Tab-separated table of C-alpha atoms and ligand atoms in Angstrom:
chain	number	residue	atom	x	y	z
A	1	UNK	CA	0.000	0.000	0.000
A	2	UNK	CA	1.271	3.484	-0.830
A	3	UNK	CA	1.946	5.680	2.188
A	4	UNK	CA	2.080	9.463	2.270
A	5	UNK	CA	5.859	9.437	2.466
A	6	UNK	CA	6.053	7.490	-0.864
A	7	UNK	CA	4.365	10.372	-2.679
A	8	UNK	CA	6.165	13.353	-4.230
A	9	UNK	CA	4.484	15.657	-1.704
A	10	UNK	CA	5.892	19.164	-1.022
A	11	UNK	CA	8.909	18.915	1.310
A	12	UNK	CA	7.352	21.422	3.728
A	13	UNK	CA	4.281	19.191	4.157
A	14	UNK	CA	6.237	16.015	5.009
A	15	UNK	CA	5.536	14.752	8.525
A	16	UNK	CA	2.650	17.191	9.098
A	17	UNK	CA	-0.655	15.996	10.614
A	18	UNK	CA	-4.049	17.325	9.485
A	19	UNK	CA	-6.620	19.121	11.676
A	20	UNK	CA	-8.280	16.313	13.583
A	21	UNK	CA	-10.809	17.144	16.288
A	22	UNK	CA	-12.513	13.769	16.915
A	23	UNK	CA	-15.950	13.504	15.271
A	24	UNK	CA	-17.871	10.987	17.387
A	25	UNK	CA	-21.571	10.356	17.772
A	26	UNK	CA	-22.176	10.805	21.505
A	27	UNK	CA	-25.179	11.983	23.549
A	28	UNK	CA	-23.363	15.130	24.738
A	29	UNK	CA	-20.861	16.637	22.235
A	30	UNK	CA	-19.160	19.675	23.760
A	31	UNK	CA	-15.834	19.450	21.937
A	32	UNK	CA	-15.689	21.848	18.973
A	33	UNK	CA	-17.402	24.977	20.319
A	34	UNK	CA	-20.490	24.548	18.198
A	35	UNK	CA	-23.760	26.184	19.153
A	36	UNK	CA	-25.625	23.107	20.396
A	37	UNK	CA	-29.030	24.777	19.945
A	38	UNK	CA	-30.601	23.976	16.558
A	39	UNK	CA	-31.817	26.715	14.202
A	40	UNK	CA	-35.404	27.694	15.257
A	41	UNK	CA	-37.999	25.813	13.157
A	42	UNK	CA	-39.649	28.909	11.616
A	43	UNK	CA	-36.267	30.337	10.573
A	44	UNK	CA	-35.271	26.938	9.173
A	45	UNK	CA	-38.472	26.897	7.095
A	46	UNK	CA	-37.651	30.340	5.681
A	47	UNK	CA	-34.088	29.257	4.873
A	48	UNK	CA	-35.373	26.170	3.053
A	49	UNK	CA	-37.787	28.378	1.051
A	50	UNK	CA	-34.881	30.642	-0.032
A	51	UNK	CA	-32.749	27.634	-0.959
A	52	UNK	CA	-35.650	26.173	-2.873
A	53	UNK	CA	-36.029	29.416	-4.865
A	54	UNK	CA	-32.274	29.437	-5.566
A	55	UNK	CA	-32.573	25.920	-6.999
A	56	UNK	CA	-34.499	27.457	-9.910
A	57	UNK	CA	-31.288	28.975	-11.279
A	58	UNK	CA	-28.698	26.502	-10.009
A	59	UNK	CA	-27.888	25.601	-13.640
A	60	UNK	CA	-26.118	29.000	-13.751
A	61	UNK	CA	-23.018	29.994	-11.806
A	62	UNK	CA	-23.836	31.980	-8.648
A	63	UNK	CA	-23.293	35.728	-8.183
A	64	UNK	CA	-19.488	35.782	-7.995
A	65	UNK	CA	-19.603	38.965	-5.934
A	66	UNK	CA	-22.298	37.622	-3.526
A	67	UNK	CA	-23.554	41.202	-3.369
A	68	UNK	CA	-26.811	40.565	-1.491
A	69	UNK	CA	-24.947	38.556	1.129
A	70	UNK	CA	-22.287	41.255	1.547
A	71	UNK	CA	-25.041	43.857	1.996
A	72	UNK	CA	-26.654	41.624	4.632
A	73	UNK	CA	-23.376	41.263	6.559
A	74	UNK	CA	-22.741	45.037	6.404
A	75	UNK	CA	-26.213	45.670	7.840
A	76	UNK	CA	-25.681	43.071	10.570
A	77	UNK	CA	-22.285	44.468	11.626
A	78	UNK	CA	-23.295	48.140	11.581
A	79	UNK	CA	-20.360	50.481	12.439
A	80	UNK	CA	-20.999	52.390	9.168
A	81	UNK	CA	-19.753	49.448	7.079
A	82	UNK	CA	-20.985	48.891	3.519
A	83	UNK	CA	-20.854	45.894	1.142
A	84	UNK	CA	-17.480	47.175	-0.179
A	85	UNK	CA	-15.962	46.465	3.259
A	86	UNK	CA	-17.161	42.850	3.351
A	87	UNK	CA	-15.715	39.542	2.144
A	88	UNK	CA	-17.098	36.042	2.786
A	89	UNK	CA	-16.172	32.410	2.186
A	90	UNK	CA	-16.997	28.839	3.191
A	91	UNK	CA	-16.266	29.289	6.889
A	92	UNK	CA	-13.865	31.792	8.429
A	93	UNK	CA	-11.122	29.182	7.933
A	94	UNK	CA	-11.417	29.844	4.210
A	95	UNK	CA	-11.449	33.607	4.810
A	96	UNK	CA	-8.175	33.209	6.749
A	97	UNK	CA	-6.755	31.040	3.979
A	98	UNK	CA	-7.573	33.764	1.425
A	99	UNK	CA	-5.763	36.313	3.605
A	100	UNK	CA	-2.663	34.113	3.827
A	101	UNK	CA	-2.756	33.421	0.086
A	102	UNK	CA	-2.847	37.150	-0.632
A	103	UNK	CA	-0.547	38.501	2.072
A	104	UNK	CA	1.532	35.493	3.214
A	105	UNK	CA	3.266	32.768	1.213
A	106	UNK	CA	6.855	31.545	0.831
A	107	UNK	CA	9.391	33.851	2.481
A	108	UNK	CA	6.700	35.531	4.600
A	109	UNK	CA	5.591	34.952	8.188
A	110	UNK	CA	2.456	34.826	10.320
A	111	UNK	CA	2.721	35.548	14.061
A	112	UNK	CA	0.162	34.432	16.652
A	113	UNK	CA	0.141	34.276	20.459
A	114	UNK	CA	0.195	30.684	21.752
A	115	UNK	CA	-1.766	28.822	22.877
A	116	UNK	CA	-4.185	29.875	20.167
A	117	UNK	CA	-6.424	28.379	17.458
A	118	UNK	CA	-4.775	25.219	16.151
A	119	UNK	CA	-5.653	25.984	12.526
A	120	UNK	CA	-3.367	29.042	12.318
A	121	UNK	CA	-0.113	27.044	11.955
A	122	UNK	CA	-1.885	24.626	9.595
A	123	UNK	CA	-3.177	27.446	7.384
A	124	UNK	CA	0.335	28.895	7.430
A	125	UNK	CA	1.868	25.588	6.359
A	126	UNK	CA	-0.753	25.048	3.637
A	127	UNK	CA	0.149	28.402	2.070
A	128	UNK	CA	3.925	28.060	2.593
A	129	UNK	CA	3.903	30.855	5.182
A	130	UNK	CA	6.298	30.651	8.159
A	131	UNK	CA	4.584	30.376	11.579
A	132	UNK	CA	5.895	32.307	14.594
A	133	UNK	CA	4.461	31.298	17.999
A	134	UNK	CA	4.772	34.313	20.311
A	135	UNK	CA	4.135	34.135	24.069
A	136	UNK	CA	1.287	35.340	26.286
A	137	UNK	CA	1.359	36.769	29.814
A	138	UNK	CA	0.261	34.798	32.881
A	139	UNK	CA	-3.276	33.405	32.815
A	140	UNK	CA	-3.135	33.484	28.969
A	141	UNK	CA	-3.717	37.261	29.008
A	142	UNK	CA	-2.024	39.521	26.432
A	143	UNK	CA	-1.080	43.061	27.409
A	144	UNK	CA	-0.403	45.835	24.902
A	145	UNK	CA	3.300	45.840	25.927
A	146	UNK	CA	3.776	42.056	25.568
A	147	UNK	CA	2.085	42.042	22.156
A	148	UNK	CA	3.894	45.088	20.754
A	149	UNK	CA	7.332	44.059	22.031
A	150	UNK	CA	7.205	40.641	20.340
A	151	UNK	CA	5.769	42.018	17.101
A	152	UNK	CA	8.613	44.584	16.927
A	153	UNK	CA	11.203	41.888	17.642
A	154	UNK	CA	9.888	39.290	15.155
A	155	UNK	CA	8.726	41.763	12.483
A	156	UNK	CA	6.171	39.374	10.894
A	157	UNK	CA	4.288	40.050	7.654
A	158	UNK	CA	0.959	39.148	9.267
A	159	UNK	CA	-0.182	39.191	12.903
A	160	UNK	CA	-3.232	37.216	13.991
A	161	UNK	CA	-4.981	38.109	17.241
A	162	UNK	CA	-7.766	35.798	18.342
A	163	UNK	CA	-10.344	37.606	20.505
A	164	UNK	CA	-11.807	35.956	22.460
A	165	UNK	CA	-8.963	33.474	22.099
A	166	UNK	CA	-9.501	29.795	21.332
A	167	UNK	CA	-8.735	27.599	23.321
A	168	UNK	CA	-8.323	29.847	26.382
A	169	UNK	CA	-11.457	32.055	26.106
A	170	UNK	CA	-9.459	35.236	26.825
A	171	UNK	CA	-10.861	38.457	25.289
A	172	UNK	CA	-8.340	41.100	24.178
A	173	UNK	CA	-8.599	44.747	25.110
A	174	UNK	CA	-8.841	47.313	22.324
A	175	UNK	CA	-5.620	48.808	23.739
A	176	UNK	CA	-3.764	45.548	22.924
A	177	UNK	CA	-5.190	45.489	19.391
A	178	UNK	CA	-4.256	49.142	18.813
A	179	UNK	CA	-0.729	48.537	20.143
A	180	UNK	CA	-0.315	45.457	17.932
A	181	UNK	CA	-1.430	47.493	14.912
A	182	UNK	CA	1.027	50.298	15.697
A	183	UNK	CA	3.894	47.829	16.185
A	184	UNK	CA	3.149	45.808	13.035
A	185	UNK	CA	4.446	46.719	9.614
A	186	UNK	CA	1.948	44.444	7.828
A	187	UNK	CA	-1.516	42.989	8.070
A	188	UNK	CA	-3.193	42.582	11.474
A	189	UNK	CA	-6.081	40.116	11.633
A	190	UNK	CA	-8.456	40.049	14.586
A	191	UNK	CA	-10.285	36.703	14.573
A	192	UNK	CA	-13.605	37.463	16.267
A	193	UNK	CA	-15.212	34.049	15.709
A	194	UNK	CA	-16.706	34.220	19.227
A	195	UNK	CA	-17.418	37.980	19.427
A	196	UNK	CA	-21.155	37.632	20.069
A	197	UNK	CA	-20.447	35.763	23.327
A	198	UNK	CA	-18.297	38.531	24.826
A	199	UNK	CA	-19.543	39.933	28.129
A	200	UNK	CA	-21.405	43.240	27.936
A	201	UNK	CA	-18.923	46.076	27.936
A	202	UNK	CA	-16.198	44.229	25.965
A	203	UNK	CA	-15.856	45.966	22.614
A	204	UNK	CA	-15.415	44.532	19.139
A	205	UNK	CA	-12.423	45.674	17.098
A	206	UNK	CA	-14.859	46.858	14.391
A	207	UNK	CA	-14.738	50.297	16.062
A	208	UNK	CA	-10.994	50.461	15.237
A	209	UNK	CA	-11.408	49.966	11.458
A	210	UNK	CA	-11.681	53.643	10.341
A	211	UNK	CA	-8.213	54.884	9.336
A	212	UNK	CA	-6.566	51.446	9.743
A	213	UNK	CA	-6.347	49.894	6.248
A	214	UNK	CA	-4.109	47.028	7.448
A	215	UNK	CA	-6.675	45.875	10.056
A	216	UNK	CA	-8.846	42.876	9.084
A	217	UNK	CA	-11.629	41.500	11.274
A	218	UNK	CA	-12.865	37.989	10.597
A	219	UNK	CA	-16.141	36.594	11.871
A	220	UNK	CA	-18.162	33.422	11.403
A	221	UNK	CA	-21.775	32.261	11.357
A	222	UNK	CA	-20.626	28.901	12.790
A	223	UNK	CA	-20.901	29.835	16.460
A	224	UNK	CA	-23.459	32.425	17.565
A	225	UNK	CA	-25.600	31.850	14.441
A	226	UNK	CA	-25.715	28.056	14.931
A	227	UNK	CA	-24.668	27.666	11.290
A	228	UNK	CA	-21.487	25.538	11.495
A	229	UNK	CA	-22.786	22.967	8.999
A	230	UNK	CA	-23.626	25.626	6.399
A	231	UNK	CA	-19.990	26.884	6.262
A	232	UNK	CA	-20.165	30.688	6.194
A	233	UNK	CA	-17.444	33.013	7.460
A	234	UNK	CA	-16.873	36.677	6.647
A	235	UNK	CA	-14.548	39.608	7.033
A	236	UNK	CA	-14.722	43.384	7.473
A	237	UNK	CA	-11.830	45.520	6.216
A	238	UNK	CA	-10.850	48.353	3.919
A	239	UNK	CA	-12.241	47.858	0.364
A	240	UNK	CA	-8.656	47.581	-0.950
A	241	UNK	CA	-8.173	44.445	1.196
A	242	UNK	CA	-11.309	42.957	-0.367
A	243	UNK	CA	-9.790	43.668	-3.794
A	244	UNK	CA	-6.657	41.750	-2.741
A	245	UNK	CA	-8.742	38.729	-1.682
A	246	UNK	CA	-10.487	38.687	-5.082
A	247	UNK	CA	-7.088	37.854	-6.598
A	248	UNK	CA	-6.807	34.513	-4.768
A	249	UNK	CA	-10.337	33.156	-4.364
A	250	UNK	CA	-11.613	30.486	-6.742
A	251	UNK	CA	-14.256	31.798	-9.122
A	252	UNK	CA	-17.779	31.322	-7.726
A	253	UNK	CA	-16.416	30.002	-4.420
A	254	UNK	CA	-19.700	30.640	-2.552
A	255	UNK	CA	-22.451	28.423	-3.938
A	256	UNK	CA	-25.866	29.892	-4.757
A	257	UNK	CA	-27.336	27.610	-2.065
A	258	UNK	CA	-24.896	28.841	0.578
A	259	UNK	CA	-25.590	32.461	-0.350
A	260	UNK	CA	-29.365	31.916	-0.184
A	261	UNK	CA	-29.137	30.159	3.183
A	262	UNK	CA	-26.929	32.840	4.719
A	263	UNK	CA	-29.028	35.760	3.426
A	264	UNK	CA	-32.148	34.111	4.853
A	265	UNK	CA	-30.494	33.436	8.218
A	266	UNK	CA	-29.226	37.033	8.450
A	267	UNK	CA	-32.747	38.310	7.787
A	268	UNK	CA	-33.627	36.590	11.092
A	269	UNK	CA	-30.502	37.559	13.005
A	270	UNK	CA	-32.403	38.540	16.184
A	271	UNK	CA	-34.032	35.114	16.392
A	272	UNK	CA	-30.868	33.288	15.319
A	273	UNK	CA	-28.987	35.046	18.123
A	274	UNK	CA	-31.694	34.532	20.742
A	275	UNK	CA	-29.768	31.638	22.269
A	276	UNK	CA	-26.571	33.643	22.812
A	277	UNK	CA	-27.758	34.927	26.206
A	278	UNK	CA	-28.615	31.410	27.344
A	279	UNK	CA	-25.207	30.104	26.183
A	280	UNK	CA	-23.413	32.896	28.095
A	281	UNK	CA	-25.415	31.908	31.174
A	282	UNK	CA	-24.241	28.285	30.810
A	283	UNK	CA	-20.645	29.517	30.194
A	284	UNK	CA	-20.738	31.528	33.428
A	285	UNK	CA	-22.292	28.559	35.212
A	286	UNK	CA	-19.409	26.348	33.997
A	287	UNK	CA	-16.868	28.802	35.429
A	288	UNK	CA	-18.637	28.886	38.811
A	289	UNK	CA	-19.282	25.146	39.049
A	290	UNK	CA	-15.826	24.061	37.825
A	291	UNK	CA	-14.284	26.218	40.559
A	292	UNK	CA	-16.678	24.712	43.094
A	293	UNK	CA	-15.552	21.219	42.031
A	294	UNK	CA	-11.950	22.254	42.717
A	295	UNK	CA	-10.763	22.938	39.135
A	296	UNK	CA	-9.226	26.197	37.910
A	297	UNK	CA	-11.413	27.655	35.130
A	298	UNK	CA	-9.979	30.563	33.137
A	299	UNK	CA	-11.808	33.814	32.357
A	300	UNK	CA	-13.854	33.296	29.186
A	301	UNK	CA	-15.571	35.687	26.764
A	302	UNK	CA	-16.604	32.880	24.414
A	303	UNK	CA	-18.920	29.861	24.389
A	304	UNK	CA	-16.383	27.525	26.029
A	305	UNK	CA	-14.248	27.319	29.162
A	306	UNK	CA	-10.656	26.130	29.560
A	307	UNK	CA	-10.016	24.682	32.985
A	308	UNK	CA	-6.847	23.668	34.784
A	309	UNK	CA	-6.160	21.468	37.762
A	310	UNK	CA	-6.742	18.263	35.778
A	311	UNK	CA	-4.177	15.728	37.018
A	312	UNK	CA	-4.436	13.483	33.933
A	313	UNK	CA	-6.317	15.182	31.054
A	314	UNK	CA	-6.247	12.047	28.892
A	315	UNK	CA	-7.769	9.862	31.643
A	316	UNK	CA	-10.429	12.473	32.445
A	317	UNK	CA	-11.255	12.886	28.739
A	318	UNK	CA	-11.676	9.104	28.322
A	319	UNK	CA	-13.697	8.701	31.530
A	320	UNK	CA	-16.106	11.457	30.428
A	321	UNK	CA	-16.403	9.811	27.007
A	322	UNK	CA	-17.334	6.525	28.716
A	323	UNK	CA	-20.201	8.513	30.274
A	324	UNK	CA	-21.275	9.862	26.855
A	325	UNK	CA	-19.712	13.317	27.199
A	326	UNK	CA	-17.188	14.452	24.577
A	327	UNK	CA	-14.996	17.464	25.438
A	328	UNK	CA	-11.533	18.503	24.142
A	329	UNK	CA	-7.980	17.821	25.190
A	330	UNK	CA	-6.234	20.800	23.573
A	331	UNK	CA	-2.747	19.656	24.569
A	332	UNK	CA	-2.193	22.191	27.383
A	333	UNK	CA	-0.758	20.286	30.365
A	334	UNK	CA	-3.324	19.707	33.152
A	335	UNK	CA	-6.087	21.426	31.183
A	336	UNK	CA	-9.232	20.478	29.279
A	337	UNK	CA	-11.710	22.617	27.324
A	338	UNK	CA	-15.490	22.293	27.354
A	339	UNK	CA	-18.128	24.023	25.221
A	340	UNK	CA	-21.160	25.563	26.943
A	341	UNK	CA	-24.142	23.496	25.773
A	342	UNK	CA	-27.824	23.653	26.549
A	343	UNK	CA	-28.710	23.675	30.247
A	344	UNK	CA	-29.250	19.871	30.109
A	345	UNK	CA	-25.950	19.188	28.316
A	346	UNK	CA	-24.046	21.432	30.699
A	347	UNK	CA	-25.643	19.630	33.646
A	348	UNK	CA	-24.744	16.242	32.095
A	349	UNK	CA	-21.091	17.344	31.777
A	350	UNK	CA	-20.899	18.745	35.322
A	351	UNK	CA	-22.553	15.649	36.811
A	352	UNK	CA	-20.232	13.314	34.867
A	353	UNK	CA	-17.181	15.312	35.939
A	354	UNK	CA	-18.279	15.340	39.591
A	355	UNK	CA	-18.713	11.543	39.408
A	356	UNK	CA	-15.029	11.166	38.479
A	357	UNK	CA	-13.943	12.221	41.947
A	358	UNK	CA	-11.704	15.005	43.239
A	359	UNK	CA	-9.550	16.851	40.620
A	360	UNK	CA	-6.172	15.651	41.887
A	361	UNK	CA	-7.143	12.015	42.474
A	362	UNK	CA	-7.178	9.133	39.945
A	363	UNK	CA	-10.473	9.211	38.028
A	364	UNK	CA	-13.298	6.796	38.836
A	365	UNK	CA	-13.681	4.729	35.668
A	366	UNK	CA	-16.963	2.990	34.828
A	367	UNK	CA	-15.169	-0.194	33.708
B	401	PMP	N1	-11.474	30.961	14.352
B	401	PMP	C1	-11.561	30.393	15.545
B	401	PMP	C2	-10.912	31.049	16.699
B	401	PMP	C3	-12.238	29.176	15.697
B	401	PMP	O1	-12.294	28.606	16.907
B	401	PMP	C4	-12.839	28.569	14.577
B	401	PMP	C5	-13.576	27.260	14.649
B	401	PMP	N2	-13.431	26.476	15.720
B	401	PMP	C6	-12.715	29.217	13.349
B	401	PMP	C7	-12.034	30.422	13.269
B	401	PMP	C8	-13.234	28.626	12.090
B	401	PMP	O2	-14.585	28.467	12.052
B	401	PMP	P1	-15.391	28.349	10.710
B	401	PMP	O3	-14.456	27.935	9.599
B	401	PMP	O4	-16.424	27.329	10.997
B	401	PMP	O5	-15.945	29.714	10.458
């Protein structure tokens, strides 16, 4: 049988492993930060009607400029943005890939602050861009000084700031984003995949866009909009950045069905986002209850919580799985990450974790 190493694959891809969050069918899946609430039935019916109408012209290529969708995103984001400021693709992963294709590539570098979203180094490697893992402060925080100092020292072509950060949940202050922008010579991306879950009072970087043409803010419908399976991510930036992304996208990359579904969902954004408050409540409950059980949860502005104090993350992960609860071992020593689910799912996780015994002790296995 042929193995990967027998193939004439690019040298820089040899030995690499693909993105691989486990996809298992379990009663309680809290492992990939999905919104576990389904799309409301009346909104789903409207989306199906729009898709059905789009089927009438699916023999033709879709609107390459996805103009109606860009107008819908501009309206949703507000902040004086117009369709010219908006880009979109099949998930924000593809948006990020477009950015790296246009602004990264061989001989160029992308800098992020570890631990951060595991796809960044993979997107860098896929586009031949060098990856620089910069450090965070204690408690996974990132001050303006720490960010700016490392950006000046490493002088990357692209900086990516994840706010709130995956897998730690840490939101960034606007002061850190401004300092990173001032220190950077090139593109600065703020990945706001989880922005809608931020506590009241935390501000989005959208307010920093005017006068900052190198600032790019990526968003997704996968999380707050409960639309992960539809694959829709988007970006707000200066219109010149959007022109740059047109150079690298595949023609007609957003299908007519995807465009129809997303436009319909955005027309119901209030209802689609109705669950965000409930998810934040479960997130805050996780923080309180994990601490009560003796773990060390970290501050989170997203729909998941990273918690420390886990003596053997692998054993705890497996013991929870035995009890039908799937969470995520993100490779940080003594830590695990859990997504805030519905009230029932969150209860099922907390009960299963409590049944494993005290944090420092060997876990109680079912078998
Ligand atoms: N950014 C961050 C920080 C994420 O956690 C994720 C998904 N887990 C994404 C981007 C990509 O999401 P999608 O491609 O579904 O938009």
